[in-house]
PDB file of C-alpha atoms in Angstrom:
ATOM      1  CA  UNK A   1     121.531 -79.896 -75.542  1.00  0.00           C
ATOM      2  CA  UNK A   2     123.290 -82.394 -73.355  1.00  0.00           C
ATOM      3  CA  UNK A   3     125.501 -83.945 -75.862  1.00  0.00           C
ATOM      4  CA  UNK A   4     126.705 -80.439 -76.343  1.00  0.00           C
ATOM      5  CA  UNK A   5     127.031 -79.741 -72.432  1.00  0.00           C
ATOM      6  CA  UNK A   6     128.878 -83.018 -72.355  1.00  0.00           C
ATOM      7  CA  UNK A   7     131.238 -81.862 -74.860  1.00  0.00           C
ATOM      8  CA  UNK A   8     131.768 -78.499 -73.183  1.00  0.00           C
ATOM      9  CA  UNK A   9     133.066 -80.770 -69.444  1.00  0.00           C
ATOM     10  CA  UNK A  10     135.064 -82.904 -71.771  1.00  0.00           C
ATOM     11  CA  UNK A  11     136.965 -79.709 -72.887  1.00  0.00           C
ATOM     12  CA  UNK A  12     136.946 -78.341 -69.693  1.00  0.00           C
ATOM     13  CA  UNK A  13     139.110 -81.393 -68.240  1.00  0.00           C
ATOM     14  CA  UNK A  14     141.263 -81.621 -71.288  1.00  0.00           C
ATOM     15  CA  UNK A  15     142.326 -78.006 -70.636  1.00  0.00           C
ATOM     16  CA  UNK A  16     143.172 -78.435 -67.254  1.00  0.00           C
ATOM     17  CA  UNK A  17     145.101 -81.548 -67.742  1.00  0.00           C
ATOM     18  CA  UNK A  18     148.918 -81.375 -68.842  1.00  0.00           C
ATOM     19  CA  UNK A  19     148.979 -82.844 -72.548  1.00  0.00           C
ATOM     20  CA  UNK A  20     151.157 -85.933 -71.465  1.00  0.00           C
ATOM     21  CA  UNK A  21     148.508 -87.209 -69.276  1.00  0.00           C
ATOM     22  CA  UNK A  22     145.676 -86.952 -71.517  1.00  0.00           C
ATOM     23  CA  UNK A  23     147.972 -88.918 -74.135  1.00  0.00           C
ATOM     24  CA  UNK A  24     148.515 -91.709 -71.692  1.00  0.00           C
ATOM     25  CA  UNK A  25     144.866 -91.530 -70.722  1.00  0.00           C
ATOM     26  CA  UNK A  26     144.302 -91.950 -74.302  1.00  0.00           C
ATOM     27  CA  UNK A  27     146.198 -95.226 -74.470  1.00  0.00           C
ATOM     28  CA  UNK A  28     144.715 -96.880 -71.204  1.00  0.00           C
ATOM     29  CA  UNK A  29     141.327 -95.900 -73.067  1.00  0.00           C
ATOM     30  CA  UNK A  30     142.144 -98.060 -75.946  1.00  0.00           C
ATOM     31  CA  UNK A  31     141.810-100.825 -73.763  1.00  0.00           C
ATOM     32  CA  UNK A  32     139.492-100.414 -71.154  1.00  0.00           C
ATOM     33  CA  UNK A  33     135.954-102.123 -71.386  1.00  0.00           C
ATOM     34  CA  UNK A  34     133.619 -99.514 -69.391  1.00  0.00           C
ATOM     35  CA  UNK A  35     133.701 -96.720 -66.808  1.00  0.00           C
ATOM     36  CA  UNK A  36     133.608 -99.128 -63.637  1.00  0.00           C
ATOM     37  CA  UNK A  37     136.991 -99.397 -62.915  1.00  0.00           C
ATOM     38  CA  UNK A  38     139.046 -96.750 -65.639  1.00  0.00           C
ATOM     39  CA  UNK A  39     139.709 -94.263 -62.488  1.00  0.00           C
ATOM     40  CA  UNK A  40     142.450 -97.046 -61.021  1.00  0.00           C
ATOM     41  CA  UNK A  41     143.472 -97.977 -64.304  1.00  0.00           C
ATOM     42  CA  UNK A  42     144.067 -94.078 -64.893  1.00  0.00           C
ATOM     43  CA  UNK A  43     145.848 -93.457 -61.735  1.00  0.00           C
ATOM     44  CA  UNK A  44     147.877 -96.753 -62.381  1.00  0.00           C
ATOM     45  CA  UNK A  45     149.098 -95.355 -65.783  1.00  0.00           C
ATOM     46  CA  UNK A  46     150.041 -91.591 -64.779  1.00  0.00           C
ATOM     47  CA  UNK A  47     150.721 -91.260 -61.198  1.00  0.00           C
ATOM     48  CA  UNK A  48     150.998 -87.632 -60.646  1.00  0.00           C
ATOM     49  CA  UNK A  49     149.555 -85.802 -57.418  1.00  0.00           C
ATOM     50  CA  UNK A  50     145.889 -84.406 -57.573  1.00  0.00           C
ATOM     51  CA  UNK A  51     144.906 -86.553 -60.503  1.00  0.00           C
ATOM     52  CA  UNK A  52     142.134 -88.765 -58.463  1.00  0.00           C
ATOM     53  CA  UNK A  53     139.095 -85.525 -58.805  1.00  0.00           C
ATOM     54  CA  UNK A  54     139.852 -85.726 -62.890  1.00  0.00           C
ATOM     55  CA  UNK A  55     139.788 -89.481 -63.363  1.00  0.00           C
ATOM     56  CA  UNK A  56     136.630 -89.244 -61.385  1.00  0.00           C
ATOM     57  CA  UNK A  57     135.527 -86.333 -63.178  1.00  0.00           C
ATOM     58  CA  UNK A  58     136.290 -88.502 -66.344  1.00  0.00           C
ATOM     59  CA  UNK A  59     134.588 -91.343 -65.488  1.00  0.00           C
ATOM     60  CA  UNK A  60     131.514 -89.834 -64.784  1.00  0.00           C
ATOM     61  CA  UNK A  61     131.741 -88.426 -68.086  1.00  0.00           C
ATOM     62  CA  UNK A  62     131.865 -92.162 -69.557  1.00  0.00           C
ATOM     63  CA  UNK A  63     128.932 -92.909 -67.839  1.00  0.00           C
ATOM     64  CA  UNK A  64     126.963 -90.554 -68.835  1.00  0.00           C
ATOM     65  CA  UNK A  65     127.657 -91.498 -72.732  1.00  0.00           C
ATOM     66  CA  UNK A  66     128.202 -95.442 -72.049  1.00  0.00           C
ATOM     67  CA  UNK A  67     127.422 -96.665 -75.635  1.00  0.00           C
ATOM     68  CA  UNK A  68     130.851 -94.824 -76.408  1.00  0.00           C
ATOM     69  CA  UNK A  69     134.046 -97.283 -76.540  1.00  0.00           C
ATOM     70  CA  UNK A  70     136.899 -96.535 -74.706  1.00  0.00           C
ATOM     71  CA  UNK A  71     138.603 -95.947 -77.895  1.00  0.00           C
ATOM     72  CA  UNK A  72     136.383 -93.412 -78.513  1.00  0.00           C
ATOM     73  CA  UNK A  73     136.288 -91.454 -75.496  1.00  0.00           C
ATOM     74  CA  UNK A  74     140.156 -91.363 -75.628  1.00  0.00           C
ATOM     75  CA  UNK A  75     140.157 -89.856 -79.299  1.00  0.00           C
ATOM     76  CA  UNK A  76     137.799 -87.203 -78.339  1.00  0.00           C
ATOM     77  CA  UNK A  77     139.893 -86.682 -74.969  1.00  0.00           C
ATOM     78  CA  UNK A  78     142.398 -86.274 -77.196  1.00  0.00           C
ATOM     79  CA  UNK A  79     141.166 -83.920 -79.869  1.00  0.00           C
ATOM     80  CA  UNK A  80     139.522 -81.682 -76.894  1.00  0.00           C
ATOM     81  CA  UNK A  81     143.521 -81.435 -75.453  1.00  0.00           C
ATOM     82  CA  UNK A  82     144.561 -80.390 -78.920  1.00  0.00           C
ATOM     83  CA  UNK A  83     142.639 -77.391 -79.123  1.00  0.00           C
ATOM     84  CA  UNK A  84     143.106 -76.562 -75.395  1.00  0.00           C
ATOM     85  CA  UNK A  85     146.697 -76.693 -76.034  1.00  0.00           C
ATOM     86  CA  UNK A  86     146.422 -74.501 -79.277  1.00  0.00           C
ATOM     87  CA  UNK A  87     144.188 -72.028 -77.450  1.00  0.00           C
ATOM     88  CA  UNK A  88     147.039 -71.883 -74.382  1.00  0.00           C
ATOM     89  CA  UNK A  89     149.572 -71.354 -77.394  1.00  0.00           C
ATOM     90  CA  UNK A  90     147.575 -68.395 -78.823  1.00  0.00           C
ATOM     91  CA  UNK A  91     146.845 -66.386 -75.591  1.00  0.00           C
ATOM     92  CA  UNK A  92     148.101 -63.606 -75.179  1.00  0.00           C
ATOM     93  CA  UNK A  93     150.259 -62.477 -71.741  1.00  0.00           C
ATOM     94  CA  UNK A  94     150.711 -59.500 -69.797  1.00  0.00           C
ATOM     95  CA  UNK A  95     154.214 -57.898 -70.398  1.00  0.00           C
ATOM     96  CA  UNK A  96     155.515 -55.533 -67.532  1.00  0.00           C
ATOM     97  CA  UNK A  97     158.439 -53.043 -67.195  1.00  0.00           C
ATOM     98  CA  UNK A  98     159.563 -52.256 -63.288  1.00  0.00           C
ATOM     99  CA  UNK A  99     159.399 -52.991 -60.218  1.00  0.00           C
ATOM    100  CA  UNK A 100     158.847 -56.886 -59.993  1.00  0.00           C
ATOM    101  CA  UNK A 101     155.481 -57.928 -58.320  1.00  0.00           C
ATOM    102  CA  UNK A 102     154.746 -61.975 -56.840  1.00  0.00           C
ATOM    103  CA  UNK A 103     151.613 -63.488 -57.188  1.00  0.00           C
ATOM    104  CA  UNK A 104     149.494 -64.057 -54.564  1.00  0.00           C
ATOM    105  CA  UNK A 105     146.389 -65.383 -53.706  1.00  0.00           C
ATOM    106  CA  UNK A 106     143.704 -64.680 -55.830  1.00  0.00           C
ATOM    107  CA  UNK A 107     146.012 -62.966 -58.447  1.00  0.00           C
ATOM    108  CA  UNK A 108     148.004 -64.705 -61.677  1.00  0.00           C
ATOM    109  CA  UNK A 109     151.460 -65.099 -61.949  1.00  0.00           C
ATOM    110  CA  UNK A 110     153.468 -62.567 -62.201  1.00  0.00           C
ATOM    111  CA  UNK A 111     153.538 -60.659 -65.969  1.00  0.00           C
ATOM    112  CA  UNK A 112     156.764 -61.443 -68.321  1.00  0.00           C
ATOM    113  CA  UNK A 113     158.958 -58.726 -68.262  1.00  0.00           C
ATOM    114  CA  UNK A 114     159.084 -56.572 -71.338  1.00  0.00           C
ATOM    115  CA  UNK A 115     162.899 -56.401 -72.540  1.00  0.00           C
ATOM    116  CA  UNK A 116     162.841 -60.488 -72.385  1.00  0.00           C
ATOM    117  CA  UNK A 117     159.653 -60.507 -74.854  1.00  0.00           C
ATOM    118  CA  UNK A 118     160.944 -58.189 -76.849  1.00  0.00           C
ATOM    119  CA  UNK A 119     163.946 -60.491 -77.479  1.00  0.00           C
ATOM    120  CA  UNK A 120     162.099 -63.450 -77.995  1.00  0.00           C
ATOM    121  CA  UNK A 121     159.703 -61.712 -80.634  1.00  0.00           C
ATOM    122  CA  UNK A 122     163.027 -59.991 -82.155  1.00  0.00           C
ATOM    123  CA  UNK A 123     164.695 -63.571 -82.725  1.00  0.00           C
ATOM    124  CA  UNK A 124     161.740 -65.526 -83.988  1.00  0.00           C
ATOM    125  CA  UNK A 125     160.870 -63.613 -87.054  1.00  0.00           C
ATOM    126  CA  UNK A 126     161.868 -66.037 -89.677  1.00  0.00           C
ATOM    127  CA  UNK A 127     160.845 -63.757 -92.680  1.00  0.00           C
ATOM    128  CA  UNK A 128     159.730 -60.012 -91.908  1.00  0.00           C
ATOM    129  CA  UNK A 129     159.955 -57.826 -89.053  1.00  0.00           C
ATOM    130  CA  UNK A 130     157.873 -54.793 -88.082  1.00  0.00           C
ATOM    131  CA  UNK A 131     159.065 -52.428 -85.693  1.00  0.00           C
ATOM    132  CA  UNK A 132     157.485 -48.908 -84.733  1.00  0.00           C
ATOM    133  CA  UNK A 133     158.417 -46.868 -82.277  1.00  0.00           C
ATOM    134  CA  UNK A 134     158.043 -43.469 -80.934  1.00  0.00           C
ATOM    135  CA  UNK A 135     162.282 -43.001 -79.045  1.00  0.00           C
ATOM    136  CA  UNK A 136     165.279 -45.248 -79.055  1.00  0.00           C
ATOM    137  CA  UNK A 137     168.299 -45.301 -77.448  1.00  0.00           C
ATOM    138  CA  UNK A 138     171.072 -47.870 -78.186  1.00  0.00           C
ATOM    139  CA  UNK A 139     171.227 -48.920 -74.541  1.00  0.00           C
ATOM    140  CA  UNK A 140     168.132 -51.058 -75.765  1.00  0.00           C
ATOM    141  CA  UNK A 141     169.563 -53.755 -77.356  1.00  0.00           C
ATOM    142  CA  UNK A 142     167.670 -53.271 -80.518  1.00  0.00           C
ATOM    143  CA  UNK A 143     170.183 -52.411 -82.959  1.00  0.00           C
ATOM    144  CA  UNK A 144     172.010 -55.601 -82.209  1.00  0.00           C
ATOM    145  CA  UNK A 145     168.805 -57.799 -82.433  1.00  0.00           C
ATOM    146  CA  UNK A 146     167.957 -55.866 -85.810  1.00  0.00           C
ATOM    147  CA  UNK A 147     171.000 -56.647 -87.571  1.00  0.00           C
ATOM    148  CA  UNK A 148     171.181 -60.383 -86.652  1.00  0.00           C
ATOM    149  CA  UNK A 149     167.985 -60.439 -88.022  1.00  0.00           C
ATOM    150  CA  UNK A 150     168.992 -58.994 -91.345  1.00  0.00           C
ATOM    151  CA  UNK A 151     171.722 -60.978 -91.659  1.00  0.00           C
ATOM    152  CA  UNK A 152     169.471 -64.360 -91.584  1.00  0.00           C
ATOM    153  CA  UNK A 153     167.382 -63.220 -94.123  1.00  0.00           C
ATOM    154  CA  UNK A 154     164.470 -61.202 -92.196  1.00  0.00           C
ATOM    155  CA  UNK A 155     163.055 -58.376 -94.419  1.00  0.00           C
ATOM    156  CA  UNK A 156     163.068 -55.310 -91.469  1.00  0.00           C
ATOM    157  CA  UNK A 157     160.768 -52.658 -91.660  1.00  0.00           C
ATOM    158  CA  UNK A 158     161.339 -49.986 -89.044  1.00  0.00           C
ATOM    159  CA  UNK A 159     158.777 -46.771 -88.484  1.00  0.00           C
ATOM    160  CA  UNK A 160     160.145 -43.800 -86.197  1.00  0.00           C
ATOM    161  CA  UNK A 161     159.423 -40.717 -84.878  1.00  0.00           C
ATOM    162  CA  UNK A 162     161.681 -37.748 -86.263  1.00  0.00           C
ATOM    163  CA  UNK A 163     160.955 -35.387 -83.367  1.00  0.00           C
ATOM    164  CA  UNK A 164     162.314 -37.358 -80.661  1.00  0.00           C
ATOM    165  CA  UNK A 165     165.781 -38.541 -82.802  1.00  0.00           C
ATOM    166  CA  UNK A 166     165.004 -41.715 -83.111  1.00  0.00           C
ATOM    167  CA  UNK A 167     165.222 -42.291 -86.941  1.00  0.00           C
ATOM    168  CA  UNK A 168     168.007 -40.023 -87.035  1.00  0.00           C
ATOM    169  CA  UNK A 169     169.641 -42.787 -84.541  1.00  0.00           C
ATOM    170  CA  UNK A 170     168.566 -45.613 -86.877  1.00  0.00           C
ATOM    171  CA  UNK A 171     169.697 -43.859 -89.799  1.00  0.00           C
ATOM    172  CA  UNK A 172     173.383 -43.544 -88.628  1.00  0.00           C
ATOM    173  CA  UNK A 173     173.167 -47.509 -87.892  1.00  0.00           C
ATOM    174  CA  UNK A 174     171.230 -48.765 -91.156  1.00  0.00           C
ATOM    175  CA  UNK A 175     171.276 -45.695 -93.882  1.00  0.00           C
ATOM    176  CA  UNK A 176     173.338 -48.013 -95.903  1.00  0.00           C
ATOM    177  CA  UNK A 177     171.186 -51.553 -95.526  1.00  0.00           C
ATOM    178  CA  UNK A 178     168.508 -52.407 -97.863  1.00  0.00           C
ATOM    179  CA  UNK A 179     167.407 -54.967 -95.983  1.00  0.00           C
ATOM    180  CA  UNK A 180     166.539 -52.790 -93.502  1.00  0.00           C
ATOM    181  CA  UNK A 181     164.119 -50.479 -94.482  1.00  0.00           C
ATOM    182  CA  UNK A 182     162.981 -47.275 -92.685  1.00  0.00           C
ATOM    183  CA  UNK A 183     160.078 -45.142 -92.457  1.00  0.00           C
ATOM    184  CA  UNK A 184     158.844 -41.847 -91.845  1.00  0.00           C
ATOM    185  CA  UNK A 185     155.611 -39.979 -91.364  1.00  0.00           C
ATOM    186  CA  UNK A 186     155.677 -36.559 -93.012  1.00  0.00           C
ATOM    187  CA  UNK A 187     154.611 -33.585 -91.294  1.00  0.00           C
ATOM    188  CA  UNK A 188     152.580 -32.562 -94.125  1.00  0.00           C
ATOM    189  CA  UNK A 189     150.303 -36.089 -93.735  1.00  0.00           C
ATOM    190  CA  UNK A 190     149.858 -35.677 -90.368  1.00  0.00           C
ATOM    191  CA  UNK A 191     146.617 -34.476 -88.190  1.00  0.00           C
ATOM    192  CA  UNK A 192     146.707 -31.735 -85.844  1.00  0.00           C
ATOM    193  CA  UNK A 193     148.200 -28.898 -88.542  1.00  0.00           C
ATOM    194  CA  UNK A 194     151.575 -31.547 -88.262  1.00  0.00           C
ATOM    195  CA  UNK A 195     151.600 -31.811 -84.917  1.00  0.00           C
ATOM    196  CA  UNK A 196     150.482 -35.184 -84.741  1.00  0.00           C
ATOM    197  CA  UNK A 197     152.901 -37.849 -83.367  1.00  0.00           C
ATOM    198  CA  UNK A 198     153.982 -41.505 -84.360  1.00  0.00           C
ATOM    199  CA  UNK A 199     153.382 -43.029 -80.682  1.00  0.00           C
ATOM    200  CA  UNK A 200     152.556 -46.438 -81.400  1.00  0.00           C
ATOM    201  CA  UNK A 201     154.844 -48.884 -80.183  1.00  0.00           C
ATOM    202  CA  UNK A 202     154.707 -52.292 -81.801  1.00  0.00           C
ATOM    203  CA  UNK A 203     157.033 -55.109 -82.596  1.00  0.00           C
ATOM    204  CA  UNK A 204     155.349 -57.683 -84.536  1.00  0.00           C
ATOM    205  CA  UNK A 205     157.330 -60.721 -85.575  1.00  0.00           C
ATOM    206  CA  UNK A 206     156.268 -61.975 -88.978  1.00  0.00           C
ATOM    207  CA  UNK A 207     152.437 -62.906 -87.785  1.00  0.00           C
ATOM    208  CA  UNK A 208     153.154 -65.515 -85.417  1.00  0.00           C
ATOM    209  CA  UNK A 209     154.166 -62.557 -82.503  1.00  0.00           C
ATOM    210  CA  UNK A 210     153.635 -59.301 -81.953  1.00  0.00           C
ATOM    211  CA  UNK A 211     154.589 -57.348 -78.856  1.00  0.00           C
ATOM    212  CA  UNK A 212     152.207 -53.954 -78.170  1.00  0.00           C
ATOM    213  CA  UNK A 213     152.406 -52.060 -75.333  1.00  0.00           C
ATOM    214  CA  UNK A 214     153.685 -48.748 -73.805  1.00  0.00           C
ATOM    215  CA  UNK A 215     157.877 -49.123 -73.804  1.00  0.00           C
ATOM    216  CA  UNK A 216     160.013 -47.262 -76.322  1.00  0.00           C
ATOM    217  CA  UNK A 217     162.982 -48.875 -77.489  1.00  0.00           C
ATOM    218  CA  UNK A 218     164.551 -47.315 -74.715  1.00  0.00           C
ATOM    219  CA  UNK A 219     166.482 -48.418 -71.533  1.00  0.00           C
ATOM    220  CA  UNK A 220     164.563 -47.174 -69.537  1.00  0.00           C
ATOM    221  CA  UNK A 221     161.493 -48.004 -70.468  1.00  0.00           C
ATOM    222  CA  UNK A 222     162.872 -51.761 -70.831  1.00  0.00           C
ATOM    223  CA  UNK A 223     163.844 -52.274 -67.553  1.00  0.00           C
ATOM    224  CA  UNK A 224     162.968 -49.242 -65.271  1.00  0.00           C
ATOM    225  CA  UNK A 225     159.978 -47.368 -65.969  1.00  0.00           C
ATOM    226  CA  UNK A 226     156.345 -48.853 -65.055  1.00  0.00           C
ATOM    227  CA  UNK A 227     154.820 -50.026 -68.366  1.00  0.00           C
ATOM    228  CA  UNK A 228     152.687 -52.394 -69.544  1.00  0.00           C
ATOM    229  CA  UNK A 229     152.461 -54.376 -72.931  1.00  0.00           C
ATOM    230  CA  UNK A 230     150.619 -57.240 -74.481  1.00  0.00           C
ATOM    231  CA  UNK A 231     152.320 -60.501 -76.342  1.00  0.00           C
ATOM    232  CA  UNK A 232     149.655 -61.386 -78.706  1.00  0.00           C
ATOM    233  CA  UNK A 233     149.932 -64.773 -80.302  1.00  0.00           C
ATOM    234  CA  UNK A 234     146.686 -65.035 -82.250  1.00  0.00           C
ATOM    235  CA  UNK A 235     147.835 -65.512 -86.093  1.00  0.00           C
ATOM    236  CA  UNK A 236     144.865 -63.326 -87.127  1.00  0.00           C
ATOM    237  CA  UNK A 237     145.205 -60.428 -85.234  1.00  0.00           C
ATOM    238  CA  UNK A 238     148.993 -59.805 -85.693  1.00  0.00           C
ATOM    239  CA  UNK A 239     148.046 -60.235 -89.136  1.00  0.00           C
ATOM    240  CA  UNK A 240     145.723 -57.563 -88.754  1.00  0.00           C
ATOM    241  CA  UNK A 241     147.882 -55.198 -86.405  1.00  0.00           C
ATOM    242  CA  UNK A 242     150.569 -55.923 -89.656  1.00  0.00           C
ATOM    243  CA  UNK A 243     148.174 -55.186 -92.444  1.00  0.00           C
ATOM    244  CA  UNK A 244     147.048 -52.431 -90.840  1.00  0.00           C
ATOM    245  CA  UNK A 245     150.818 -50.471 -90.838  1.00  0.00           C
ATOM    246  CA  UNK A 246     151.432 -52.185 -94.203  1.00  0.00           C
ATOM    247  CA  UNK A 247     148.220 -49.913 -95.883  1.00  0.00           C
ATOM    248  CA  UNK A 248     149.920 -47.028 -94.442  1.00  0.00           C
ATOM    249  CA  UNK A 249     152.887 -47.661 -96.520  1.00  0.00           C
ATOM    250  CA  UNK A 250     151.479 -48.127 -99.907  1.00  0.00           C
ATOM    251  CA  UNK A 251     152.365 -45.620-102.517  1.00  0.00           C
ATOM    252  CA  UNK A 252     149.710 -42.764-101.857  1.00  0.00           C
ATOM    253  CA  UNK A 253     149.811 -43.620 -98.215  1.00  0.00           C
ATOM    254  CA  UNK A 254     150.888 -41.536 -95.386  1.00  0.00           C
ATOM    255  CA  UNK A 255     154.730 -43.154 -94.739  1.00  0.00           C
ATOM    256  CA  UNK A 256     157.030 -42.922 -97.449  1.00  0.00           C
ATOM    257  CA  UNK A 257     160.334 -44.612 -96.854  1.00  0.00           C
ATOM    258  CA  UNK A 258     163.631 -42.541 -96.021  1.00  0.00           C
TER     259      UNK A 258
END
């Protein structure tokens, strides 16, 4: 039980400590003969403000494993940074539309603001794109975005609403570009006697990125309106928010392409 307490501290400092620092930790590590003096040592190597309560913190954490060489302790310092850092990668972050808010004390930083994550998940599909939406307007940007990422080779699947216009909009832009492929959801598939709607609004970016949240594709709701969104960055559940719209396109399924 305590070697596994010890290992959660260990990963606890490595995720509060910029990677840099534990990779020059790492290296004064290598060399250092036992806990008694590896907090000046430390300080010596990386001299950045508020680092004396971790080297302490680290030390501590030698002592109470001291058969472990300071090799060792740096490799697992290391590893435990690693998957800190991969974790930070994978988080997702609050995406906002409106009026801008500062953090404050005892409140995060401020959310990313929608129309700028939607451009970053636009430009950094490398092979397929997934776009639904419920209205667009060209004042978005999208169109743009969608055709540069046709032109480098991205494989665009876009699902639309037909009562609000918006695949009638995409249609006059793309009707004539395989390579961008839309989608449409019959009324006679839909709930509700055909009164259901398309209302999701996702943007998923291969399955490294996908953006979910309340915005159309609109100006508006870019840059005006209050909404709120997620950037999800976990591999496996864009996959899963993918796979899901992908079953809905199969043959039988309930879109059928325009």
């Amino acid at each position: 039980m305590d070697r596994e307490r010890w290992s959660r501290d260990l990963g606890r400092l490595a995720g509060r400590l910029p990677l840099l620092v534990t990779q020059s930790w790492a290296r004064v590590l290598e060399g250092a003969k036992g806990p008694g003096r590896v907090e000046a040592e430390l300080l010596d190597a990386h001299p950045v403000a508020g680092m004396a309560p971790h080297t302490a913190t680290l030390a501590r954490l030698w002592r109470r494993r001291p058969h472990l060489s300071g090799e060792a302790l740096g490799l697992a310092l290391l590893s435990a940074a690693a998957v800190a850092d991969r974790a930070e990668q994978e988080r997702s972050t609050v995406v906002a539309s409106g009026p801008l808010v500062r953090s404050g004390p005892g409140h995060g930083g401020p959310a990313r603001m929608t129309a700028a994550v939607l451009e970053e998940v636009l430009r950094g599909a490398r092979e397929r794109l997934l776009v639904v939406g419920y209205a667009h307007h060209p004042s978005s940007g999208a169109v743009g975005e969608l055709s540069a990422a046709a032109e480098r080779g991205v494989v665009v699947d876009v699902v639309l609403e037909e009562k609000t216009g918006a695949l009638g909009a995409f249609q006059e832009y793309f009707g004539e570009r395989p390579e961008i492929r839309l989608w449409r959801w019959p009324e006679e598939h839909r709930g509700a006697g055909g009164k259901a709607s398309l209302h999701a609004k996702l943007i998923a970016a291969d399955t490294s990125k996908a953006l979910v949240g309340s915005a159309n594709l609109t100006g508006h709701a870019l840059y005006h309106n209050i909404e709120a969104g997620v950037l999800v960055r976990d591999p496996t559940q864009v996959k899963r928010l993918v796979d899901h719209f992908r079953a809905l396109m199969v043959p039988d399924g309930p879109l059928e392409r325009v």
